Coordinates of C-alpha atoms and ligand atoms in Angstrom, one line a residue:
M29 CA 93.2 157.5 80.3
K30 CA 93.7 153.5 79.9
F31 CA 94.6 152.3 76.4
F32 CA 92.5 148.8 75.0
V33 CA 92.9 147.1 71.7
D34 CA 90.0 146.3 69.8
T35 CA 90.9 143.4 68.3
G36 CA 90.5 139.2 68.5
D37 CA 94.3 138.4 66.8
L38 CA 95.9 137.1 69.9
N39 CA 99.4 137.5 68.1
E40 CA 98.9 140.9 68.0
I41 CA 97.4 141.4 71.8
K42 CA 100.6 139.5 73.1
D43 CA 102.9 142.3 71.0
L44 CA 101.2 145.0 72.5
A45 CA 101.0 143.9 76.1
A46 CA 104.7 143.0 76.0
T47 CA 105.3 147.0 76.0
G48 CA 103.8 147.3 79.3
L49 CA 101.6 149.8 78.3
L50 CA 98.2 148.0 77.2
D51 CA 95.6 148.4 80.3
G52 CA 92.7 145.7 78.2
V53 CA 91.1 144.0 75.4
T54 CA 88.0 144.7 73.4
T55 CA 86.3 142.4 71.4
N56 CA 83.0 141.9 69.3
P57 CA 81.7 139.5 67.2
S58 CA 82.6 140.4 63.9
L59 CA 86.6 140.4 65.1
I60 CA 85.8 137.4 66.4
A61 CA 84.7 135.9 63.3
K62 CA 87.7 137.4 61.3
S63 CA 89.7 135.6 63.9
G64 CA 88.3 132.2 62.9
R65 CA 88.9 131.2 66.6
N66 CA 86.6 129.3 69.0
F67 CA 85.0 132.3 70.7
I68 CA 85.4 130.8 74.4
E69 CA 89.1 129.3 74.2
L70 CA 90.4 132.4 72.7
I71 CA 88.6 135.2 75.8
G72 CA 90.6 132.5 78.1
E73 CA 94.1 133.2 76.1
I74 CA 93.3 136.7 76.2
C75 CA 92.2 136.8 79.7
E76 CA 96.0 135.0 80.4
V77 CA 97.7 137.4 78.6
V78 CA 96.1 140.7 79.9
D79 CA 94.9 141.8 83.4
G80 CA 93.0 144.5 83.0
P81 CA 89.4 144.2 81.5
V82 CA 88.7 142.0 78.2
S83 CA 85.4 142.9 77.0
A84 CA 83.5 139.3 75.7
E85 CA 80.3 140.3 74.0
V86 CA 77.0 138.4 74.8
A87 CA 75.9 136.6 70.8
A88 CA 71.8 136.4 71.8
T89 CA 69.5 139.9 72.0
D90 CA 66.5 138.4 74.1
Y91 CA 67.3 139.3 77.8
E92 CA 67.1 135.8 79.0
T93 CA 69.5 134.2 76.8
M94 CA 71.9 137.1 76.9
L95 CA 71.8 137.3 80.5
A96 CA 72.7 133.0 80.6
E97 CA 75.6 133.8 78.3
G98 CA 76.6 137.2 79.9
R99 CA 76.9 134.6 83.4
Y100 CA 78.7 132.1 81.4
L101 CA 80.9 134.3 79.5
A102 CA 82.1 135.8 83.2
K103 CA 82.8 132.3 84.8
I104 CA 86.0 132.4 82.0
A105 CA 88.7 134.4 83.7
P106 CA 87.7 137.2 87.2
N107 CA 88.8 140.0 84.5
V108 CA 86.1 138.9 81.6
C109 CA 84.1 142.4 81.2
V110 CA 80.5 141.2 79.7
K111 CA 79.6 143.2 76.7
V112 CA 75.9 143.7 75.9
P113 CA 74.1 145.9 73.4
L114 CA 72.5 149.4 73.8
T115 CA 68.6 147.9 73.5
V116 CA 66.3 147.4 76.5
D117 CA 67.1 144.0 77.0
G118 CA 70.8 144.8 76.8
L119 CA 70.3 147.3 80.1
K120 CA 68.1 144.7 81.6
V121 CA 71.1 142.4 81.5
C122 CA 73.5 145.1 82.5
K123 CA 71.7 145.8 85.4
Q124 CA 71.7 142.0 86.7
L125 CA 75.3 141.4 86.1
S126 CA 76.8 144.3 87.8
D127 CA 74.4 144.2 90.7
A128 CA 76.0 140.6 91.1
G129 CA 79.7 142.1 90.3
T130 CA 80.5 141.3 87.0
Q131 CA 82.0 144.3 85.1
V132 CA 79.9 145.2 82.0
N133 CA 80.2 147.4 78.6
V134 CA 77.5 148.7 77.0
T135 CA 78.3 148.9 73.5
L136 CA 76.4 150.3 70.5
C137 CA 76.1 153.9 72.1
F138 CA 75.3 156.7 69.7
S139 CA 73.8 159.5 71.6
P140 CA 73.9 160.9 75.3
A141 CA 70.7 159.8 76.5
Q142 CA 71.9 155.9 75.7
A143 CA 74.9 156.9 77.7
L144 CA 72.9 158.0 80.3
L145 CA 70.5 154.9 80.9
A146 CA 73.8 153.0 80.4
A147 CA 75.1 154.8 83.8
K148 CA 71.7 154.0 85.5
A149 CA 71.9 150.3 84.5
G150 CA 75.1 150.2 87.0
A151 CA 77.6 149.7 83.4
T152 CA 81.3 149.8 84.0
F153 CA 81.9 151.1 80.8
I154 CA 80.3 153.0 78.1
S155 CA 81.4 152.0 74.0
P156 CA 80.2 155.8 72.4
F157 CA 81.4 154.9 68.4
V158 CA 83.3 157.8 67.4
G159 CA 83.9 156.6 63.7
R160 CA 80.9 155.0 62.9
L161 CA 79.3 158.2 63.6
D162 CA 81.7 160.2 61.5
D163 CA 80.7 157.3 58.8
I164 CA 77.3 159.2 58.4
G165 CA 78.2 162.6 58.6
Q166 CA 77.6 163.7 62.4
D167 CA 80.5 164.7 64.8
G168 CA 81.8 161.7 66.8
L169 CA 83.7 163.2 69.0
N170 CA 80.9 166.0 69.8
L171 CA 79.4 162.7 71.2
I172 CA 82.6 161.9 73.2
S173 CA 82.2 165.6 74.9
D174 CA 78.4 165.0 75.8
I175 CA 78.8 161.8 77.2
V176 CA 82.2 163.3 79.3
E177 CA 80.4 166.5 80.3
I178 CA 77.0 164.9 81.7
Y179 CA 78.6 162.2 83.5
A180 CA 81.1 164.5 85.5
A181 CA 78.0 166.4 86.4
Y182 CA 76.7 163.7 88.7
D183 CA 79.3 162.3 91.4
H184 CA 77.6 159.1 91.5
I185 CA 78.0 158.0 88.2
K186 CA 81.3 156.0 88.1
T187 CA 80.7 154.2 84.7
E188 CA 84.0 155.4 82.6
V189 CA 83.4 156.5 79.2
L190 CA 85.6 153.7 76.5
V191 CA 85.7 155.7 73.2
A192 CA 85.5 153.0 70.4
S193 CA 85.2 152.8 67.0
I194 CA 88.4 154.7 66.6
R195 CA 89.8 155.6 63.3
H196 CA 92.6 157.6 63.6
P197 CA 95.2 159.3 66.2
I198 CA 93.5 162.5 66.1
H199 CA 90.0 160.5 67.9
L200 CA 92.2 159.8 71.0
I201 CA 93.9 162.9 71.5
E202 CA 90.6 164.7 71.3
S203 CA 89.1 162.3 73.7
A204 CA 92.1 162.7 76.0
K205 CA 91.8 166.4 76.3
M206 CA 88.1 165.5 77.2
G207 CA 88.8 163.5 79.7
A208 CA 87.6 160.3 78.5
H209 CA 88.7 157.6 80.5
V210 CA 89.6 155.0 78.0
A211 CA 90.1 154.6 74.6
T212 CA 90.0 151.2 72.3
M213 CA 91.7 151.1 69.2
P214 CA 92.9 148.5 66.4
P215 CA 96.5 147.8 66.8
S216 CA 97.4 149.6 63.6
V217 CA 96.1 153.2 65.3
I218 CA 98.3 152.3 68.5
R219 CA 101.2 151.4 66.6
Q220 CA 100.8 155.2 64.5
L221 CA 101.3 156.6 67.8
Y222 CA 104.7 156.6 68.6
S223 CA 105.2 157.3 65.0
H224 CA 106.8 161.3 64.1
P225 CA 109.1 161.5 60.9
L226 CA 111.1 164.3 62.9
T227 CA 111.8 161.4 65.6
D228 CA 113.0 158.8 62.7
K229 CA 114.9 161.7 61.3
G230 CA 116.5 163.1 64.7
L231 CA 117.6 159.6 65.9
A232 CA 119.1 158.6 62.4
A233 CA 121.4 161.5 63.0
F234 CA 122.3 160.6 66.2
V235 CA 122.8 157.0 65.2
S236 CA 125.1 158.5 62.5
D237 CA 126.9 161.0 64.6
W238 CA 127.6 158.6 67.8
A239 CA 129.0 156.4 65.4
K240 CA 132.1 159.4 64.3
T241 CA 133.3 159.1 67.9
G242 CA 134.5 155.4 68.0
Q243 CA 133.0 154.5 71.1
T244 CA 130.3 152.3 72.8
I245 CA 128.7 152.6 76.0
L246 CA 129.0 149.0 76.7
G247 CA 132.7 148.9 76.4
N248 CA 132.8 151.9 79.2
A249 CA 130.9 149.9 81.5
K250 CA 133.0 146.6 80.9
A251 CA 136.4 148.5 81.4
A252 CA 135.1 149.5 84.6
E253 CA 134.5 145.9 85.7
Ligands
LIG328 O1 84.4 146.9 69.2 C1 83.9 148.2 69.0 C2 84.0 149.6 68.0 O2 85.7 149.8 68.7 C3 84.5 148.7 66.6 O3 84.7 149.4 65.6 O4 86.0 150.5 63.4 O5 84.1 148.4 63.6 O6 83.7 151.0 63.6 P1 84.7 149.8 64.3

């Protein structure tokens, strides 16, 4: 499963990219506004830090302007993935861009029918929003299960399920059990994945017991030189 980070914070992206476990980045207009950065400059800088897909979302909602924006964004770097909303015009843009070889992420997906349309439009990624469905009392993970099942039934569908609006590690784990291809998570959720109180407790005991031996591993290495 690929891990993307969902943020417009370049320092967070650099920090997570340094782990070697980051496969891509997603942004959206709200995250760009929060960053306070120039959008085009920021996407260019992110693309220099991360080799994988970097989603950059169009701002317009009409076909002509979205297509022009998408073509412009795609020129920033080869790994830009143009993000379009799941609307009639958005999917028309998706078809045009994907036919021209540009990666496209179709966002704001809240139903299996919408996901099927995005696949037909040649989307590289479909982004179903788990947390926002949970927020209105619906089962976000059920949507992931439906889309994964439907896509798996057709060999010709190459669109990857990119689980978005993830709020906690359970969203990730359940999506992974279903076979979703990608998860995009806020930096805080990615950091949560590392944590377990028994890891902390166990490590503290190992460090303490090792100190009692009076040995150092590198001291041994030096002696052997
Ligand atoms: O970027 C798309 C999605 O991940 C947004 O999540 O937390 O704003 O619902 P959220």
